[in-house]
Amino acid sequence: MTDLSTRRPAAPAGTRPPRLHYAWVVAGVALVVLLGSAGFRSAPGLMMDALNAEFGWSHATVGSAVSVNLTLYGLTAPFAAALMDRFGIRLIVVSALLTIATGAGLTVLMTESWQLILCWGVLVGLGSGSMAGAFATTVTGRWFQARQGLVTGVLTAAGAAGNLVFMPVLAALVEHHGWRTAVVVVSLAATAVAVPVLLLMRERPADVGLLPYGATEQPPAPVTDGSALARSLRVLREAARSRAFWLLAGSFAICGATTAGLVGTHFIPAAHDHGMPVTTGASLLALIGVFDVAGTVASGWFTDRFDSRRLLVVYYGLRGLSLLFLPQLFGHSLQPPILAFVIFYGLDWVATVPPTVALCRRHFGADAPIVFGWVLAAHQIGAAVVAGLAGVVRDRFGDYDLAWYAAGGLCAVAVVLCLALRGGGARAGGAPAAATA
């Protein structure tokens, strides 16, 4: 019996079909890109104390650059998804990587805080946003019919693995060689990651004579006419009529606030406030990434098998509990309580992505990558707001305790939003179907 997951058009006479479906090669390239882009975004949190010491910039000032970065990261995503449909994944991703390399490289010349906002906030934000979740959603939607949840989980976990690879290295560079060395490494790494994209990325399975992995028939030809900007806005206008969109966007905004905005940006300085060395705090954040890889891949596997809405309820509930306990767990050295938090929170870090993507596909069909881009924009706006506010809290009260407690409360709100989400489906054309009970 033929394995449907690898069925493809008959190979020409005298040739042997490849044993490895090219979808896995494309997924591997996407994995490398997402590994790198996650590591590139982690540098500002590592540099916060160094920039304060050299320039006198406050936590709120550096946090504002991170806020701009996170906002543009989110707002770029839906347009990037449409641009990938219009001009191709390879062109957009290579352009994004070179934009990151330029932004990171120029920071070595900065002397004013507005230059940090321009280079790391605007340029790195635009570049990393072009490789945000919409990129993974586009790749999995084009190349996979089977295993979509699992592959989405693996690609999402690449963000955590990127922190695992880059955080300890960049922290050591900042501590022993200065922050300028660290950002030069980021710039060179972003340039290097563009090479496998140029050499190996392909747009669609039909380009190499294949069906999507797990497909038994060729999908409809893509519609790429018209302006990417107009299409992105049209999809937003249509999705905004759906209650499901606002519930997904609201819960995902809280996801961003309680991960990238708070923990991703302020965990290291918060740990340092309690006497913990920066390198130790960075290692703990990287360790969160280790467990996030396992948690997110498992979440992708669960998403292929269980109700995505119920998964989100569990994830947000557990995250909120862990954040409420965090202020009592910090110390000047590694102790079992903080390690327990790292494991527990790490398993939940971005486990929300696979079920959220699945719900976008369920409700919005062919427009799911762009809709998820807009949902991701809400995620990043939530992250941006909290990245800035947490810095203000630290400057005003001398610690981050209020920020951690507020984040735990926000997770309870996310649970309510997910409970309010009901059923739904999508017509072939991508328009949302009527919600069902």
Coordinates of C-alpha atoms in Angstrom, one line a residue:
M1 CA 0.0 0.0 0.0
T2 CA 1.3 3.5 -0.9
D3 CA 2.1 5.8 1.9
L4 CA -0.2 8.8 1.3
S5 CA 2.1 11.1 3.3
T6 CA 4.8 10.8 0.6
R7 CA 2.7 10.2 -2.6
R8 CA 3.9 12.3 -5.5
P9 CA 3.6 12.4 -9.3
A10 CA 5.3 9.6 -11.1
A11 CA 9.0 10.2 -11.6
P12 CA 10.4 10.3 -15.1
A13 CA 11.6 6.9 -16.5
G14 CA 15.1 6.1 -15.3
T15 CA 15.0 8.2 -12.2
R16 CA 14.2 7.3 -8.6
P17 CA 11.9 9.5 -6.5
P18 CA 13.6 11.0 -3.5
R19 CA 13.2 9.2 -0.2
L20 CA 12.9 12.4 1.8
H21 CA 10.0 14.6 0.9
Y22 CA 11.3 18.1 0.1
A23 CA 8.8 19.6 2.6
W24 CA 11.2 18.5 5.3
V25 CA 14.1 20.3 3.7
V26 CA 12.0 23.5 3.5
A27 CA 10.9 23.0 7.2
G28 CA 14.6 22.6 8.1
V29 CA 15.6 25.9 6.4
A30 CA 12.6 27.6 8.2
L31 CA 13.9 26.1 11.4
V32 CA 17.3 27.7 10.9
V33 CA 15.8 31.1 10.1
L34 CA 13.5 31.0 13.2
L35 CA 16.4 29.9 15.4
G36 CA 18.4 32.9 14.3
S37 CA 15.6 35.4 14.5
A38 CA 14.8 34.5 18.1
G39 CA 18.4 34.9 19.1
F40 CA 18.7 38.3 17.4
R41 CA 15.7 39.6 19.4
S42 CA 17.2 38.6 22.8
A43 CA 20.1 41.1 22.8
P44 CA 18.4 44.2 24.3
G45 CA 17.5 42.4 27.6
L46 CA 21.1 41.3 27.9
M47 CA 22.4 44.8 27.2
M48 CA 20.1 46.7 29.5
D49 CA 22.5 47.0 32.4
A50 CA 25.5 47.7 30.1
L51 CA 23.7 50.5 28.3
N52 CA 22.6 51.9 31.7
A53 CA 26.3 51.9 32.9
E54 CA 27.7 53.4 29.7
F55 CA 25.0 55.9 28.7
G56 CA 22.9 56.3 31.8
W57 CA 19.8 55.1 30.0
S58 CA 17.1 53.9 32.3
H59 CA 15.3 50.6 32.2
A60 CA 12.2 52.4 30.8
T61 CA 14.3 54.0 28.0
V62 CA 15.8 50.7 26.8
G63 CA 12.4 49.1 27.3
S64 CA 10.9 51.7 25.0
A65 CA 13.2 50.5 22.2
V66 CA 12.1 46.9 22.9
S67 CA 8.5 48.1 22.8
V68 CA 9.0 49.6 19.3
N69 CA 10.7 46.4 18.2
L70 CA 7.9 44.2 19.5
T71 CA 5.2 46.5 18.0
L72 CA 6.7 46.5 14.5
Y73 CA 7.5 42.8 14.9
G74 CA 3.8 42.2 15.2
L75 CA 2.4 44.8 12.7
T76 CA 4.8 43.6 10.0
A77 CA 3.7 39.9 10.2
P78 CA 0.3 40.1 8.3
F79 CA 1.9 42.2 5.5
A80 CA 4.8 39.9 5.3
A81 CA 2.5 36.9 4.8
A82 CA 0.8 38.7 1.9
L83 CA 4.2 39.7 0.5
M84 CA 5.3 36.1 0.6
D85 CA 2.3 35.1 -1.4
R86 CA 3.0 38.0 -3.9
F87 CA 6.8 37.9 -4.2
G88 CA 7.9 34.6 -2.7
I89 CA 9.2 33.4 0.6
R90 CA 12.9 33.5 -0.4
L91 CA 13.0 37.2 -1.4
I92 CA 11.1 38.4 1.7
V93 CA 13.1 36.3 4.2
V94 CA 16.5 37.2 2.7
S95 CA 15.5 40.9 2.7
A96 CA 14.4 40.6 6.3
L97 CA 17.7 39.0 7.4
L98 CA 19.8 41.7 5.8
T99 CA 17.6 44.4 7.4
I100 CA 18.3 42.8 10.8
A101 CA 22.1 42.6 10.0
T102 CA 22.0 46.3 9.1
G103 CA 20.1 47.4 12.2
A104 CA 22.2 45.4 14.6
G105 CA 25.5 46.5 12.9
L106 CA 24.6 50.2 13.1
T107 CA 24.1 50.1 16.9
V108 CA 27.9 50.0 17.5
L109 CA 27.9 53.6 16.3
M110 CA 25.1 54.9 18.5
T111 CA 25.5 57.6 21.1
E112 CA 21.9 58.7 21.7
S113 CA 18.8 56.7 22.9
W114 CA 16.8 57.6 19.7
Q115 CA 19.5 55.7 17.7
L116 CA 18.8 52.6 19.8
I117 CA 15.1 53.0 19.0
L118 CA 15.8 53.4 15.3
C119 CA 18.3 50.6 14.9
W120 CA 17.0 47.9 17.3
G121 CA 13.4 49.1 17.5
V122 CA 12.7 49.9 13.9
L123 CA 15.1 48.0 11.7
V124 CA 15.5 44.8 13.7
G125 CA 11.7 45.0 14.5
L126 CA 10.8 45.2 10.8
G127 CA 13.2 42.4 9.9
S128 CA 12.3 40.0 12.6
G129 CA 8.6 40.7 12.1
S130 CA 8.9 39.5 8.5
M131 CA 9.9 36.1 9.9
A132 CA 7.3 36.0 12.6
G133 CA 4.7 33.3 13.1
A134 CA 3.1 34.1 9.7
F135 CA 6.2 32.7 8.1
A136 CA 5.9 29.4 9.9
T137 CA 2.2 29.3 9.1
T138 CA 2.8 30.0 5.4
V139 CA 5.5 27.2 5.2
T140 CA 3.3 24.6 7.0
G141 CA 0.2 25.6 5.0
R142 CA 2.0 25.3 1.7
W143 CA 4.1 22.3 2.2
F144 CA 2.2 20.1 4.7
Q145 CA -1.3 18.7 4.8
A146 CA -0.5 16.0 7.3
R147 CA 1.5 16.8 10.5
Q148 CA 0.6 20.5 10.4
G149 CA 0.2 20.9 14.1
L150 CA 3.5 19.0 14.9
V151 CA 5.5 21.0 12.3
T152 CA 4.0 24.2 13.6
G153 CA 5.0 23.2 17.1
V154 CA 8.6 22.4 16.0
L155 CA 9.0 25.7 14.1
T156 CA 7.5 27.6 17.0
A157 CA 9.9 25.9 19.4
A158 CA 12.8 27.1 17.2
G159 CA 12.2 30.5 18.9
A160 CA 13.0 29.0 22.2
A161 CA 15.9 27.0 20.9
G162 CA 17.3 30.3 19.4
N163 CA 17.4 31.7 22.9
L164 CA 19.1 28.5 24.1
V165 CA 21.8 28.9 21.4
F166 CA 22.3 32.7 21.6
M167 CA 21.5 33.8 25.1
P168 CA 24.5 32.3 27.0
V169 CA 26.9 33.2 24.1
L170 CA 25.7 36.8 23.9
A171 CA 25.6 37.2 27.7
A172 CA 29.2 36.1 27.9
L173 CA 30.2 38.4 25.1
V174 CA 28.5 41.4 26.8
E175 CA 30.1 40.6 30.2
H176 CA 33.7 39.9 28.9
H177 CA 34.0 41.8 25.7
G178 CA 31.3 44.5 25.8
W179 CA 27.9 44.9 24.2
R180 CA 29.3 46.1 20.9
T181 CA 31.0 42.7 20.3
A182 CA 27.6 41.0 20.9
V183 CA 25.7 43.1 18.4
V184 CA 28.4 42.5 15.7
V185 CA 28.0 38.8 16.3
V186 CA 24.2 39.2 15.8
S187 CA 24.8 41.2 12.6
L188 CA 27.1 38.6 11.1
A189 CA 24.9 35.7 12.2
A190 CA 21.8 37.3 10.4
T191 CA 23.9 37.6 7.2
A192 CA 25.0 34.0 7.5
V193 CA 21.5 32.6 8.0
A194 CA 20.5 34.1 4.6
V195 CA 22.8 31.6 2.8
P196 CA 20.7 28.4 3.3
V197 CA 17.6 30.4 2.4
L198 CA 19.1 31.4 -0.9
L199 CA 20.4 27.9 -1.7
L200 CA 17.6 25.6 -0.5
M201 CA 14.3 27.4 0.0
R202 CA 11.6 26.7 -2.6
E203 CA 8.2 28.4 -2.8
R204 CA 5.7 25.5 -3.2
P205 CA 5.8 21.7 -3.6
A206 CA 4.8 22.1 -7.3
D207 CA 8.1 23.8 -7.9
V208 CA 9.9 20.5 -7.3
G209 CA 7.2 18.3 -8.8
L210 CA 5.6 17.2 -5.5
L211 CA 2.3 17.4 -3.7
P212 CA 2.2 18.8 -0.2
Y213 CA 3.3 16.2 2.4
G214 CA 0.3 14.1 3.1
A215 CA -1.8 15.4 0.2
T216 CA -3.5 13.1 -2.4
E217 CA -4.3 15.9 -4.9
Q218 CA -2.8 19.2 -6.0
P219 CA -4.1 22.2 -4.1
P220 CA -5.8 25.0 -6.0
A221 CA -3.4 27.4 -7.7
P222 CA -2.6 30.4 -5.5
V223 CA -4.1 33.8 -6.2
T224 CA -1.3 36.4 -6.1
D225 CA -2.7 39.3 -8.1
G226 CA -3.2 42.7 -6.6
S227 CA -1.6 44.6 -3.8
A228 CA -0.3 42.7 -0.8
L229 CA -1.2 45.7 1.4
A230 CA -4.8 45.8 0.0
R231 CA -5.1 42.0 0.6
S232 CA -3.8 42.2 4.2
L233 CA -6.3 45.0 5.0
R234 CA -9.1 43.2 3.3
V235 CA -8.5 40.1 5.3
L236 CA -8.4 42.1 8.5
R237 CA -11.6 43.8 7.7
E238 CA -13.4 40.5 7.0
A239 CA -11.9 38.8 10.0
A240 CA -12.8 41.7 12.3
R241 CA -16.4 40.9 11.7
S242 CA -15.9 37.6 13.5
R243 CA -16.2 37.2 17.3
A244 CA -13.6 34.5 17.1
F245 CA -11.0 36.9 15.7
W246 CA -11.3 39.3 18.7
L247 CA -11.2 36.4 21.2
L248 CA -8.1 35.0 19.6
A249 CA -6.4 38.4 19.3
G250 CA -7.2 39.3 22.9
S251 CA -5.9 36.1 24.4
F252 CA -2.8 36.2 22.2
A253 CA -2.1 39.8 23.2
I254 CA -2.0 38.5 26.8
C255 CA 0.3 35.7 25.6
G256 CA 2.7 38.3 24.3
A257 CA 2.5 40.5 27.4
T258 CA 3.3 37.6 29.7
T259 CA 6.2 36.1 27.6
A260 CA 8.2 38.3 25.3
G261 CA 7.0 41.6 26.9
L262 CA 7.7 40.7 30.5
V263 CA 9.8 37.6 31.0
G264 CA 11.7 37.8 27.7
T265 CA 12.7 41.5 28.3
H266 CA 12.8 41.8 32.1
F267 CA 13.6 38.4 33.6
I268 CA 17.4 39.0 33.5
P269 CA 17.4 42.5 35.1
A270 CA 14.8 41.3 37.6
A271 CA 17.1 38.4 38.6
H272 CA 20.0 40.8 38.7
D273 CA 18.1 43.0 41.2
H274 CA 18.2 40.0 43.6
G275 CA 22.0 39.6 43.3
M276 CA 22.0 37.0 40.5
P277 CA 24.8 37.5 37.9
V278 CA 23.7 38.5 34.4
T279 CA 25.2 35.3 32.9
T280 CA 23.3 33.2 35.4
G281 CA 20.0 35.0 34.6
A282 CA 20.7 34.5 30.9
S283 CA 21.4 30.8 31.4
L284 CA 18.1 30.5 33.2
L285 CA 16.3 32.2 30.4
A286 CA 18.0 29.9 28.0
L287 CA 17.0 26.9 30.1
I288 CA 13.4 28.1 29.8
G289 CA 14.0 27.7 26.1
V290 CA 15.1 24.1 26.6
F291 CA 11.9 23.2 28.2
D292 CA 9.9 25.4 25.8
V293 CA 11.2 23.2 22.9
A294 CA 9.8 20.1 24.5
G295 CA 6.6 21.9 25.6
T296 CA 5.9 23.5 22.2
V297 CA 6.6 20.3 20.2
A298 CA 4.3 18.4 22.5
S299 CA 1.7 21.1 22.1
G300 CA 1.9 20.6 18.3
W301 CA 1.3 16.9 18.8
F302 CA -1.6 17.6 21.2
T303 CA -3.1 20.1 18.7
D304 CA -3.3 17.3 16.1
R305 CA -5.3 15.2 18.6
F306 CA -7.2 17.4 21.1
D307 CA -9.5 20.5 21.2
S308 CA -7.3 23.5 20.7
R309 CA -9.6 25.7 22.8
R310 CA -9.2 23.5 25.8
L311 CA -5.5 23.3 25.4
L312 CA -5.3 27.1 25.5
V313 CA -7.4 27.2 28.7
V314 CA -4.9 24.9 30.4
Y315 CA -1.9 26.7 29.1
Y316 CA -2.9 30.2 30.2
G317 CA -4.2 28.9 33.6
L318 CA -0.9 27.2 34.4
R319 CA 1.2 30.2 33.2
G320 CA -0.7 32.6 35.4
L321 CA -0.1 30.5 38.5
S322 CA 3.6 30.3 37.8
L323 CA 3.9 34.1 37.4
L324 CA 2.1 34.8 40.7
F325 CA 4.7 32.7 42.5
L326 CA 7.8 34.1 40.8
P327 CA 8.5 37.2 43.0
Q328 CA 9.1 34.8 46.0
L329 CA 11.4 32.6 44.0
F330 CA 14.2 34.9 43.0
G331 CA 17.5 34.7 44.9
H332 CA 21.1 35.6 44.5
S333 CA 22.0 32.1 43.4
L334 CA 20.5 29.1 41.8
Q335 CA 18.0 27.4 44.1
P336 CA 15.5 24.6 43.5
P337 CA 12.4 27.0 43.6
I338 CA 13.6 29.1 40.7
L339 CA 14.7 26.0 38.8
A340 CA 11.2 24.6 39.3
F341 CA 9.7 27.9 37.9
V342 CA 12.0 27.7 34.9
I343 CA 10.9 24.1 34.1
F344 CA 7.2 24.8 34.7
Y345 CA 7.0 28.1 32.9
G346 CA 9.3 26.9 30.1
L347 CA 7.0 24.1 29.1
D348 CA 4.3 26.7 28.7
W349 CA 6.3 29.6 27.1
V350 CA 4.9 29.4 23.5
A351 CA 2.9 26.3 23.7
T352 CA -0.1 28.5 22.9
V353 CA 1.0 29.0 19.2
P354 CA 0.1 25.6 17.6
P355 CA -3.5 25.6 19.0
T356 CA -3.9 29.3 18.1
V357 CA -2.7 28.6 14.5
A358 CA -5.1 25.6 14.3
L359 CA -8.0 27.8 15.5
C360 CA -7.1 30.4 12.8
R361 CA -7.2 27.7 10.2
R362 CA -10.5 26.4 11.5
H363 CA -12.2 29.7 11.4
F364 CA -10.5 31.5 8.4
G365 CA -9.4 28.8 6.0
A366 CA -7.1 29.9 3.2
D367 CA -6.6 33.3 4.8
A368 CA -5.3 31.8 8.0
P369 CA -1.6 32.9 7.5
I370 CA -2.7 36.5 7.2
V371 CA -5.3 36.3 9.9
F372 CA -2.7 34.7 12.2
G373 CA -0.4 37.6 11.2
W374 CA -2.9 40.1 12.6
V375 CA -3.5 37.9 15.7
L376 CA 0.3 37.9 16.1
A377 CA 0.3 41.7 15.8
A378 CA -2.0 41.8 18.8
H379 CA 0.4 39.4 20.6
Q380 CA 3.3 41.9 19.9
I381 CA 1.3 45.0 20.8
G382 CA 0.6 43.3 24.2
A383 CA 4.2 42.5 24.5
A384 CA 5.3 46.0 23.6
V385 CA 2.9 47.6 26.1
V386 CA 4.1 45.4 29.0
A387 CA 7.8 45.7 28.0
G388 CA 7.5 49.5 28.5
L389 CA 5.2 49.4 31.5
A390 CA 7.4 46.9 33.4
G391 CA 10.4 49.2 33.0
V392 CA 8.3 52.0 34.4
V393 CA 7.2 49.8 37.3
R394 CA 10.9 49.0 38.0
D395 CA 12.0 52.6 37.9
R396 CA 9.0 53.8 40.1
F397 CA 9.0 51.1 42.8
G398 CA 12.5 49.7 42.7
D399 CA 11.4 46.1 41.8
Y400 CA 9.2 44.1 39.3
D401 CA 6.8 42.5 41.8
L402 CA 3.7 44.4 40.7
A403 CA 4.4 43.5 37.1
W404 CA 4.6 39.8 37.9
Y405 CA 1.3 39.9 39.9
A406 CA -0.5 41.8 37.1
A407 CA 0.7 39.3 34.5
G408 CA -0.8 36.5 36.5
G409 CA -4.1 38.3 36.6
L410 CA -4.0 38.9 32.8
C411 CA -3.6 35.1 32.3
A412 CA -6.9 34.6 34.1
V413 CA -8.5 37.0 31.6
A414 CA -7.0 35.0 28.8
V415 CA -8.7 31.8 30.2
V416 CA -12.1 33.6 30.1
L417 CA -11.5 34.7 26.5
C418 CA -10.6 31.1 25.4
L419 CA -13.6 29.7 27.2
A420 CA -15.8 32.1 25.2
L421 CA -14.5 30.8 21.9
R422 CA -16.8 28.3 20.3
G423 CA -16.5 25.9 17.4
G424 CA -16.5 27.4 13.9
G425 CA -15.2 26.4 10.6
A426 CA -14.1 27.8 7.3
R427 CA -15.3 27.6 3.7
A428 CA -12.9 26.7 1.0
G429 CA -12.4 30.3 0.0
G430 CA -11.2 31.3 3.4
A431 CA -14.1 33.2 4.6
P432 CA -15.2 32.4 8.1
A433 CA -18.1 30.2 8.5
A434 CA -20.8 30.8 11.0
A435 CA -19.8 29.9 14.5
T436 CA -21.4 26.8 16.0
A437 CA -22.2 26.0 19.5

